[in-house]
Coordinates of C-alpha atoms and ligand atoms in Angstrom, one line a residue:
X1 CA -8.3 9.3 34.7
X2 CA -8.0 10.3 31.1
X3 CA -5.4 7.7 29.1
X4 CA -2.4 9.7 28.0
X5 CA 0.3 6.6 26.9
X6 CA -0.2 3.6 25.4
X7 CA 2.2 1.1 25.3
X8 CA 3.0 -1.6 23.2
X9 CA 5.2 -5.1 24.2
X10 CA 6.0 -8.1 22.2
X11 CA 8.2 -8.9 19.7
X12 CA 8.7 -6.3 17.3
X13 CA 9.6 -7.4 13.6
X14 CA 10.3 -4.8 10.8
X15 CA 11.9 -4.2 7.4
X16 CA 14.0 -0.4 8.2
X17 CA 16.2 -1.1 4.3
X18 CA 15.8 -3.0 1.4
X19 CA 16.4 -6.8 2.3
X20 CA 17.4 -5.9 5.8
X21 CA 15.2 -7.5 8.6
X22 CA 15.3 -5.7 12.0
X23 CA 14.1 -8.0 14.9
X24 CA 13.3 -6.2 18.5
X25 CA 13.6 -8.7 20.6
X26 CA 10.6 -8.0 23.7
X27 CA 9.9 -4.7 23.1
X28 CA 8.6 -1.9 24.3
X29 CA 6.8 0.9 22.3
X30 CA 5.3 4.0 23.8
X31 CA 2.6 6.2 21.3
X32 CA 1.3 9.1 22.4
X33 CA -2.5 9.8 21.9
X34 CA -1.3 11.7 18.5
X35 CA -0.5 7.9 17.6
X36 CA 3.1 9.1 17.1
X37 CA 5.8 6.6 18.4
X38 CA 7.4 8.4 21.8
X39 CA 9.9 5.9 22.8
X40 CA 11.5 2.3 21.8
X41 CA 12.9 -0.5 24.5
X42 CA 14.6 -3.0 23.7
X43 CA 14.8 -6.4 25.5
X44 CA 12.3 -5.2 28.3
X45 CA 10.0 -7.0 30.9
X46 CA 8.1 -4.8 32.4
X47 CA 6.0 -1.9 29.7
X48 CA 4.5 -0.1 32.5
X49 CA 7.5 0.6 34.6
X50 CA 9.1 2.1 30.9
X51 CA 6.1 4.1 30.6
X52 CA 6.4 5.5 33.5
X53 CA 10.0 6.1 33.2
X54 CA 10.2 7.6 30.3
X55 CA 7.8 10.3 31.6
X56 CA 7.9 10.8 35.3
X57 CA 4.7 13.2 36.0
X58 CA 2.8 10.0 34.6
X59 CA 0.5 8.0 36.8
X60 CA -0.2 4.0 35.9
X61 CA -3.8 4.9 36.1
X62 CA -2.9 7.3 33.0
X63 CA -1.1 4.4 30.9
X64 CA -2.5 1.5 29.0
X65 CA -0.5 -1.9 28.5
X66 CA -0.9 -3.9 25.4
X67 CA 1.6 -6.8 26.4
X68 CA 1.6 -9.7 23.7
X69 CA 2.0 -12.5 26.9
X70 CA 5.1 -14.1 26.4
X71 CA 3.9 -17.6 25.9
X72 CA 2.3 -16.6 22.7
X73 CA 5.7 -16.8 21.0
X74 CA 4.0 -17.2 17.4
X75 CA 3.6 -13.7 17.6
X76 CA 5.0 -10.7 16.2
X77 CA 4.4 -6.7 15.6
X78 CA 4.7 -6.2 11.6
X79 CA 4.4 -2.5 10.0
X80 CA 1.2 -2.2 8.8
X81 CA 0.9 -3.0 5.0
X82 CA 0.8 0.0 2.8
X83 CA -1.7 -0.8 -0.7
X84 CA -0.2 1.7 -2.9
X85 CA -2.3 1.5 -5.8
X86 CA -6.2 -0.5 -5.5
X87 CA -9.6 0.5 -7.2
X88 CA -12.1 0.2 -4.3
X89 CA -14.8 1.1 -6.8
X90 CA -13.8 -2.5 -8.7
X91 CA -14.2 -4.4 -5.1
X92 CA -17.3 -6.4 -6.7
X93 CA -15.5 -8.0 -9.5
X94 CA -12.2 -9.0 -7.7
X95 CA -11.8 -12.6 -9.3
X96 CA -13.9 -11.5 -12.6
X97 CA -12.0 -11.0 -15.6
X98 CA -12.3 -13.9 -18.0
X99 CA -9.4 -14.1 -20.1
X100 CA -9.4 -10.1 -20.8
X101 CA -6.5 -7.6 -21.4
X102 CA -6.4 -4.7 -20.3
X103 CA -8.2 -2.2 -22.8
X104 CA -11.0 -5.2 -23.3
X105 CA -11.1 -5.8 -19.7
X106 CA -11.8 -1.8 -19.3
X107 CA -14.6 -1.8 -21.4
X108 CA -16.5 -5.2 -20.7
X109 CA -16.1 -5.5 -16.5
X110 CA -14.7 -2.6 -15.3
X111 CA -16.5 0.8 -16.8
X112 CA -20.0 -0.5 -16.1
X113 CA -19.0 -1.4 -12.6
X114 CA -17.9 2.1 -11.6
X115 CA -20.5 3.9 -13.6
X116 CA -22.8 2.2 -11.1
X117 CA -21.2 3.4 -7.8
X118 CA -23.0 6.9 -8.9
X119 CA -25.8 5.4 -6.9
X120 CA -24.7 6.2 -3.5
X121 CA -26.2 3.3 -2.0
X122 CA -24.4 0.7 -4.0
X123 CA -21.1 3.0 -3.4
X124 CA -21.9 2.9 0.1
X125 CA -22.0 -1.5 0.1
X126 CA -19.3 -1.6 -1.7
X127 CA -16.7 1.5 0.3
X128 CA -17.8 -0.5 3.4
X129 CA -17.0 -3.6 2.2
X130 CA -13.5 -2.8 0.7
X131 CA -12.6 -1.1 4.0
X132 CA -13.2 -3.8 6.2
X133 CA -11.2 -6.6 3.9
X134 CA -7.8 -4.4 3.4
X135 CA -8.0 -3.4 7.3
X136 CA -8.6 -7.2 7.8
X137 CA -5.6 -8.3 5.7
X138 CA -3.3 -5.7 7.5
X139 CA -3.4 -3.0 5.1
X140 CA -3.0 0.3 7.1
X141 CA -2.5 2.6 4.3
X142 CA -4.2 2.8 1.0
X143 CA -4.1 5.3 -2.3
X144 CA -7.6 4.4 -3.6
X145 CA -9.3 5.1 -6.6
X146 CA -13.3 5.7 -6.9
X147 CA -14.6 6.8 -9.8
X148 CA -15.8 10.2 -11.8
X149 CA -18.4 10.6 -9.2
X150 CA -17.2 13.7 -6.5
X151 CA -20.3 12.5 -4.0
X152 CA -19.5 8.8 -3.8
X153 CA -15.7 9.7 -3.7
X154 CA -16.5 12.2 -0.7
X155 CA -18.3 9.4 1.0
X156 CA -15.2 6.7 0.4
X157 CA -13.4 9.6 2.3
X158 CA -15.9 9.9 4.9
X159 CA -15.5 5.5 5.2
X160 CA -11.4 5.9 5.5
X161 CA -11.8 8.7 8.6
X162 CA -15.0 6.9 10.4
X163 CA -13.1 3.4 10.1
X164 CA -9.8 4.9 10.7
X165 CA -7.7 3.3 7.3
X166 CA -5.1 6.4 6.7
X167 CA -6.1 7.0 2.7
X168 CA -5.7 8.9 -0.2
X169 CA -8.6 9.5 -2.2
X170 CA -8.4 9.4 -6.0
X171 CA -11.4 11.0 -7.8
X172 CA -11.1 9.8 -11.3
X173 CA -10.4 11.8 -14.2
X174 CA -11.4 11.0 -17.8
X175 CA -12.8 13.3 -20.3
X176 CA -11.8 11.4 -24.3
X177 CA -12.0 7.7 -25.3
X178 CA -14.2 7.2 -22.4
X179 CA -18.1 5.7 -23.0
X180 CA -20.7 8.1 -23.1
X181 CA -22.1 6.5 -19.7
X182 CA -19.0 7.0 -18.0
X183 CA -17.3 10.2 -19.0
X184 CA -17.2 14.0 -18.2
X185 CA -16.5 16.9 -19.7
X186 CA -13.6 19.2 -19.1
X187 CA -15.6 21.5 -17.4
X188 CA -17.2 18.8 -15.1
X189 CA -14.2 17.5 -14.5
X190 CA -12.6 20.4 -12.8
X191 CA -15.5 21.1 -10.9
X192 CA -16.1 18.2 -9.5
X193 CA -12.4 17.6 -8.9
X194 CA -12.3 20.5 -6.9
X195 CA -15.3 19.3 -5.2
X196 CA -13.7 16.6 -3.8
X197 CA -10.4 18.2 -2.6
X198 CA -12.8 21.1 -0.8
X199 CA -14.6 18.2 1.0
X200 CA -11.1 16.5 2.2
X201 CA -9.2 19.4 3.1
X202 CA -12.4 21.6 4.8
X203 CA -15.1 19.3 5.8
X204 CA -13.5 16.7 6.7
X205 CA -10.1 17.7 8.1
X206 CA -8.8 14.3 9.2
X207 CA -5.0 14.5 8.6
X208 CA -5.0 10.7 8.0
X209 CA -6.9 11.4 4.6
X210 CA -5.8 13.4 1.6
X211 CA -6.9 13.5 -2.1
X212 CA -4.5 12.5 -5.0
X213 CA -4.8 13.8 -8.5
X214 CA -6.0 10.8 -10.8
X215 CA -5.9 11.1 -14.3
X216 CA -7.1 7.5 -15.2
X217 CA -4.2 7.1 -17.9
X218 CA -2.6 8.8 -20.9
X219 CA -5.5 7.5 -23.3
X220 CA -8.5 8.7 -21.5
X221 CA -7.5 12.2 -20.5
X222 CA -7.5 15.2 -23.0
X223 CA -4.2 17.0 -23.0
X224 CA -6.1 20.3 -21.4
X225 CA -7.1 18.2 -18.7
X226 CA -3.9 16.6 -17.7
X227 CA -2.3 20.2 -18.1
X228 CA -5.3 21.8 -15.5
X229 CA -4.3 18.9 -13.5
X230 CA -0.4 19.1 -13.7
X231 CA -0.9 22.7 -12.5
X232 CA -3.1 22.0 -9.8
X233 CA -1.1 19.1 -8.6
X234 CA 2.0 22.0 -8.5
X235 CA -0.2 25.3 -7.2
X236 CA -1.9 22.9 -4.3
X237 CA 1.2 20.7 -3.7
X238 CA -0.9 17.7 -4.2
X239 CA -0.1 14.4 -4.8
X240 CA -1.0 12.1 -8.1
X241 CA -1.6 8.7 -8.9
X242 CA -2.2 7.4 -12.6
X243 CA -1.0 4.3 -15.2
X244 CA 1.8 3.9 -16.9
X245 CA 3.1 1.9 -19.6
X246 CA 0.8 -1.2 -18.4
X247 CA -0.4 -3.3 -21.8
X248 CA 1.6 -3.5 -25.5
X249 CA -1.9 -2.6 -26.8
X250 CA -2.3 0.1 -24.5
X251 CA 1.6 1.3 -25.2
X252 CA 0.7 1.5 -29.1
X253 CA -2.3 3.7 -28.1
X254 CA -0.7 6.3 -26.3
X255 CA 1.8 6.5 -29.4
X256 CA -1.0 7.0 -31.7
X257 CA -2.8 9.3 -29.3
X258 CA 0.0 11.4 -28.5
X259 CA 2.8 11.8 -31.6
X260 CA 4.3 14.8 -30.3
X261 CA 5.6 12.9 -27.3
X262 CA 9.0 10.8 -27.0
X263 CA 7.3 7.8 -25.1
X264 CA 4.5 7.1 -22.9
X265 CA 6.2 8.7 -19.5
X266 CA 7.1 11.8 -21.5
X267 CA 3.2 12.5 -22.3
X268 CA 2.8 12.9 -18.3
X269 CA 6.0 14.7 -18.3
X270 CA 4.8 17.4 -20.9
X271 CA 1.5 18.1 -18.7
X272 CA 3.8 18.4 -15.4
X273 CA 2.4 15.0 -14.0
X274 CA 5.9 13.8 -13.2
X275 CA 6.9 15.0 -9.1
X276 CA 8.5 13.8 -6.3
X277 CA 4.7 13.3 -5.0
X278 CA 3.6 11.1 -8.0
X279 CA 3.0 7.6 -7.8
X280 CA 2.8 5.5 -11.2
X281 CA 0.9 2.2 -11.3
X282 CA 2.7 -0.8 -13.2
X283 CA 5.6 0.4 -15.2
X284 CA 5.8 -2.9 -16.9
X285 CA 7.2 -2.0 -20.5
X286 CA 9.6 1.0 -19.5
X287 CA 12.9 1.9 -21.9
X288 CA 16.2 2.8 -19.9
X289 CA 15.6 6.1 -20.9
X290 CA 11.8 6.5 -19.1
X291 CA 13.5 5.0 -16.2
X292 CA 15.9 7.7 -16.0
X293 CA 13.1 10.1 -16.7
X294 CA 10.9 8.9 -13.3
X295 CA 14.5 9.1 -11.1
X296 CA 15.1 12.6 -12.4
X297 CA 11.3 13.2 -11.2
X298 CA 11.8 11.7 -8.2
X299 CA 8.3 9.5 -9.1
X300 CA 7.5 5.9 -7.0
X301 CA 6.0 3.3 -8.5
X302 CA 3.4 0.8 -7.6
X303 CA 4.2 -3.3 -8.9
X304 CA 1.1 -5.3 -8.7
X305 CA 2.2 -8.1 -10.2
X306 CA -1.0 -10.3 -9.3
X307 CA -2.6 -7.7 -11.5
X308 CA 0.3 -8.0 -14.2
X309 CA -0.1 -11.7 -14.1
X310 CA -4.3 -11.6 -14.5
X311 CA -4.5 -9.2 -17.2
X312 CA -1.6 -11.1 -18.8
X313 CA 0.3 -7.5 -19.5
X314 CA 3.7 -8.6 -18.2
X315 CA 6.5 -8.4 -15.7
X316 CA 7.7 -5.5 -13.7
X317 CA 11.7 -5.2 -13.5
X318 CA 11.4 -4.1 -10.2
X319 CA 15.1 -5.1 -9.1
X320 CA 16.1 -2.7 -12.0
X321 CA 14.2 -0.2 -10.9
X322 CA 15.5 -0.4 -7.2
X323 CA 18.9 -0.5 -8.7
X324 CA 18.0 3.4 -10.3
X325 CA 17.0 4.2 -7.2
X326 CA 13.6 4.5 -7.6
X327 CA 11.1 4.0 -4.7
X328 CA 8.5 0.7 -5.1
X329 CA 6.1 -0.4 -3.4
X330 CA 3.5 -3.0 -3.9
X331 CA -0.5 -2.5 -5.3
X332 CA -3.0 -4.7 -5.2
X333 CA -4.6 -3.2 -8.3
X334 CA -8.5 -4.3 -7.2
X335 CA -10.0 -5.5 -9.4
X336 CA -7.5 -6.3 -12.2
X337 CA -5.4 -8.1 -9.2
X338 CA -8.0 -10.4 -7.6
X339 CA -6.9 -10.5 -3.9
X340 CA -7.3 -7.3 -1.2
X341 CA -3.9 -9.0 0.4
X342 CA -0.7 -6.9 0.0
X343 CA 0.9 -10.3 1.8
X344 CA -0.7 -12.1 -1.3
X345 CA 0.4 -9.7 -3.3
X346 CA 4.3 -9.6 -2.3
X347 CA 4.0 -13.5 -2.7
X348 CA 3.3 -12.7 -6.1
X349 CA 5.7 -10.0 -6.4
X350 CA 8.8 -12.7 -5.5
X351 CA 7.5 -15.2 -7.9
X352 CA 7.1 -13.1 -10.4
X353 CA 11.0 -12.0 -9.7
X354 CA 11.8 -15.3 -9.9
X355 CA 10.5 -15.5 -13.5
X356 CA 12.5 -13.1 -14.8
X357 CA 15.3 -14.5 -13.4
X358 CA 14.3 -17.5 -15.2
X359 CA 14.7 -15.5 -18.6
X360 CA 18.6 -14.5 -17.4
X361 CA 21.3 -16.5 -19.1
X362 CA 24.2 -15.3 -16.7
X363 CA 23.6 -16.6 -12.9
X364 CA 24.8 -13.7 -11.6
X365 CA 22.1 -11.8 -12.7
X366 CA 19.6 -14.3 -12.1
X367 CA 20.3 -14.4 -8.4
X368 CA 20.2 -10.3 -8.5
X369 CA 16.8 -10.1 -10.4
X370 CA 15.3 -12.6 -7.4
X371 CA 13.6 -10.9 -4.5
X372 CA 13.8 -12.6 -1.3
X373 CA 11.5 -12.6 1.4
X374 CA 12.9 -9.7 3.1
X375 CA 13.0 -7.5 -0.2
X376 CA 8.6 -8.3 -0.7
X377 CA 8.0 -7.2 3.1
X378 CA 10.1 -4.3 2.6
X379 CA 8.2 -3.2 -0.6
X380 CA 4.8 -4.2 1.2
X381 CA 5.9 -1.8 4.3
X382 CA 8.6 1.0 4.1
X383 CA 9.0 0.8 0.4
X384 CA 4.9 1.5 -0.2
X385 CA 5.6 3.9 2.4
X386 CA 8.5 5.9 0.5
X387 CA 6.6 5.0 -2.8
X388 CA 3.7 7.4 -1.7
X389 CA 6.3 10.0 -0.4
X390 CA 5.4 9.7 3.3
X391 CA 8.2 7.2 4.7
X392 CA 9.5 9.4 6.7
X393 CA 5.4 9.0 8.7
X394 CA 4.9 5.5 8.3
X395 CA 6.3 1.8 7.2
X396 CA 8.6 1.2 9.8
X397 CA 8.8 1.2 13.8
X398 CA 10.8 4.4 14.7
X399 CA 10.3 7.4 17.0
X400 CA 8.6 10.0 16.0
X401 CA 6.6 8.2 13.0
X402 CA 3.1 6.9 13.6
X403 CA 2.1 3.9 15.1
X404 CA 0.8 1.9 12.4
X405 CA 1.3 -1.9 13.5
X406 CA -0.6 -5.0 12.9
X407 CA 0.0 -8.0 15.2
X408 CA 0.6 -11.3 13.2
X409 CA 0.1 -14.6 15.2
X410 CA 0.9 -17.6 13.6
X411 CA -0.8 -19.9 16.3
X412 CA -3.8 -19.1 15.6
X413 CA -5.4 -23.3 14.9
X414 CA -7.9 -22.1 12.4
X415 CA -5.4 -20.6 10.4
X416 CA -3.6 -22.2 7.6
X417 CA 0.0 -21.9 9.2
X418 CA 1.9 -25.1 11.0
X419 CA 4.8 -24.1 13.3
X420 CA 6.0 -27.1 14.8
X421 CA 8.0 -27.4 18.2
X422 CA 11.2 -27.1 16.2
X423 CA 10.5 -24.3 14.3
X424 CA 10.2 -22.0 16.9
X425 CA 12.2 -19.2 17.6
X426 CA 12.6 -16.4 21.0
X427 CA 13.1 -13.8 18.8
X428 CA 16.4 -12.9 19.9
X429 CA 17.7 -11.7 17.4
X430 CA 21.6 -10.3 19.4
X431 CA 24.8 -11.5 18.3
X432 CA 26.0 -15.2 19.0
X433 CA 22.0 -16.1 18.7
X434 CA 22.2 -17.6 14.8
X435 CA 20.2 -20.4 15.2
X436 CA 17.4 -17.7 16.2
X437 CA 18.0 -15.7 13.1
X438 CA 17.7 -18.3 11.2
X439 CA 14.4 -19.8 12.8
X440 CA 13.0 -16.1 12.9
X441 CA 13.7 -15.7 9.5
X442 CA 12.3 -19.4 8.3
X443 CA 9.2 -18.3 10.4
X444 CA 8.7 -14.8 8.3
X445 CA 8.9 -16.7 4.8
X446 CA 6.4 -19.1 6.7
X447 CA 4.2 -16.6 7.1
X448 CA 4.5 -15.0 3.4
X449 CA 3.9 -18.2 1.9
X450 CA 1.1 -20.0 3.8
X451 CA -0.4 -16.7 6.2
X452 CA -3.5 -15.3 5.3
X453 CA -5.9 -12.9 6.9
X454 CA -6.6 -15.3 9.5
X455 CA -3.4 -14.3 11.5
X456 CA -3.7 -11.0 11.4
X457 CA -4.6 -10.6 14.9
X458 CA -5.2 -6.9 15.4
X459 CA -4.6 -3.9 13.5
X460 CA -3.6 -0.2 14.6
X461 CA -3.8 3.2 12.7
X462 CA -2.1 6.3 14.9
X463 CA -2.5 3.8 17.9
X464 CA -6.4 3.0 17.1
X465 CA -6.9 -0.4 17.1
X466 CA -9.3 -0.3 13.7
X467 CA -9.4 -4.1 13.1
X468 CA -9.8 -7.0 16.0
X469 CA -9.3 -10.8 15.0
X470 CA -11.8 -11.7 17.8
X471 CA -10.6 -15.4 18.4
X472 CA -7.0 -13.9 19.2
X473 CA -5.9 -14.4 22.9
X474 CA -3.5 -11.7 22.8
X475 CA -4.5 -8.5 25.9
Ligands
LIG501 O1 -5.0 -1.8 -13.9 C1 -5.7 -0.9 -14.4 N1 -6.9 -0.6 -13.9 C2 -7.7 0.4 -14.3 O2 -8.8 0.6 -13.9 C3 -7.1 1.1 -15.4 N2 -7.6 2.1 -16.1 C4 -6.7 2.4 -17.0 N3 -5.6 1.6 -16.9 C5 -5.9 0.8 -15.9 N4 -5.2 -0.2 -15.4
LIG502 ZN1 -5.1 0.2 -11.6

């Protein structure tokens, strides 16, 4: 009999608004074999009979039952994590960067390192390796960068689709203030450019995977080139990833670099970088009047703040920028942030919150600029999602969107979680049922501050289970 639903039961935790927490309470979730989300029950015993109710032609034979058994109460169903801004090329020196700064940090670890991914065998190592730690650590979606290299970026590509990570691919583009080893022309560039968008869209034809314009940053890319590619990114209806406005150093650079322009955003501007489809790494030294300049645009941005906090280049106002309206999500910027864990890096995200609090004089404001708990898992899920302009596909559990899920299991003895007898909660989450709010919510924050990768049980892209915590006890 050829498998036709799958369906999905436990407890079903996600983040559908900024710094709201939705808890479904034993759930049902039916996903088609598109992986799109068919059907949602709440408070529900029995998955098969649902299945089979919600489509009456089906036979059982024709259903499969995921059921999270109900003693396993540490359990829950969390979004998948979307990483909306991480160098997989820069893998090998997560943890190494001395006490560099950005433009130092460039030149000294991070040039020589991607240069040397143009031998396909060392991109191979290292594209395999990256893959298997961000689907480990619950990462579902991912806007990579690779490097100048179109073959080596092709086979990242080929990686995402064989190991089923839903990816955009990020060829770099650099053609001024580059080193000689690691540099191309503006002719190269193009070329290979368009080699690697021709591979996505007609070799490889995995909807799941789709290329992203990525001019490095300001300083590295000739204003012909960011023009070709502003044009491109408009003709194509592509998206784009690049830096902005990352390092003090860096800021004065661009300002040098580029005279004619107002400020750092308005040089992307000018070359027609700035769309609803753009997605702009740190955003860590923006003026009030840049920030209107990405709302007009319509531009997300990507906080990595464990990469802020390494490279010592400074603290994203993220609350101000959720207050313009702008869409953020969370990067973990590999390797100038040091962990592959968006759960890591929304811990870092709330601390870093907290220190700019720290800096407000009026406690008002302080307690605005903090972001809770629920605010980081938002950013890490639906937020990422809406960042990279496709939360109305992914980043939160709702019909019609996909099923990209990872199942989090705080029980798990080797793990570095402790959830004692008190601290449980059912889950309910109905009216009158406080005390399980509270204990639900206590439980999350648990898992922010002292989960890892060792509860991350399993992990689903479109319904295919693409990561499998083999210890877990969960059917
Ligand atoms: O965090 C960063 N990582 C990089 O690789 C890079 N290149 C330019 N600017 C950058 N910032
Ligand atoms: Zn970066």
């Amino acid at each position: 009999m050829i498998l036709k639903l799958t369906v999905y039961h436990g407890n079903f935790v996600d983040t559908p608004s900024l710094g709201g927490v939705r808890i479904r309470h034993q759930t049902t979730i039916g996903v088609g074999t598109d992986g799109k989300i068919l059907f949602i029950k709440e408070n529900s015993q029995d998955a098969l009979k649902d299945a089979l109710e919600f489509d009456r032609t089906l036979e059982a034979s024709e259903v499969a039952v995921v059921k999270i058994p109900d003693s396993q109460n540490g359990s829950f169903f969390f979004p998948g994590f979307v990483d909306t801004h991480v160098h997989a090329s820069q893998y090998p020196n997560a943890g190494i960067f001395g006490s560099s700064t950005l433009l130092d940090w460039l030149q000294t670890y991070t040039f020589p390192l991607e240069a040397s991914l143009k031998d396909i065998d060392t991109a191979r190592a290292v594209y395999n390796r990256v893959l298997d730690r961000t689907l480990a650590n619950g990462t579902t979606t991912a806007s990579y960068y690779t490097t100048i290299d179109a073959a080596s970026s092709n086979l990242m590509a080929k990686i995402c689709a064989e190991k089923g990570q839903r990816a955009f691919i990020g060829k770099v583009c650099m053609d001024q203030n580059s080193p000689d080893y690691y540099i191309e022309s503006l002719h190269e560039c193009k070329r290979s450019t368009h080699q690697v968008i021709d591979y996505i869209t007609k070799e490889l034809k995995d909807e799941k995977i789709q290329p992203v314009l990525t001019p490095r940053f300001a300083p590295s890319c000739s204003r012909e080139l960011m023009s070709w590619l502003g044009e491109l990114a408009r003709e194509e209806d592509l998206h784009v990833q690049t830096h902005l406005s990352e390092n003090s150093v860096e800021l004065e650079l661009v300002a040098e670099l580029f005279p004619e322009c107002e400020s750092y955003s308005h040089v992307y501007d000018n070359h027609h970088l700035l769309t609803k489809k753009t997605v702009l790494a740190h955003c860590v030294h923006l003026s009030d009047k840049e920030i209107e300049l990405l709302k007009l645009r319509g531009c997300g941005v990507s906080h990595c703040p464990i990469s802020n906090s390494s490279l010592a280049s400074g603290e994203c106002r993220v609350r101000l920028l959720l207050d313009n309206g702008i869409n953020v999500g969370l990067g973990t910027d590999l390797s100038g942030g040091y962990s592959s864990s968006i759960l890591a890096v929304a811990r870092q995200a709330l601390l870093v919150s907290r220190h700019l609090a720290m800096k407000e004089k009026d406690p008002k404001k302080q307690k605005h600029v903090n972001l809770s708990v629920e605010d980081v898992l938002f950013l890490a899920s639906l937020g990422g999602a809406q960042a990279l302009s496709i939360g109305g596909v992914v980043g939160s559990f709702e019909v019609n969107k996909q099923f990209d899920a990872q199942l989090i299991d705080l029980d798990r003895t080797s793990s570095n979680v402790d959830v004692f007898s008190w601290q449980r909660t059912s889950w309910n989450d109905s009216p009158g049922e406080e005390e399980n709010q509270k204990l639900a919510r206590n439980l999350l924050a648990k898992w922010l501050f002292t989960g890892d990768d060792r509860n991350t049980a399993r992990v689903w892209v479109a319904g295919r289970l693409v990561h499998c915590n083999a210890a877990l006890t969960a059917q």
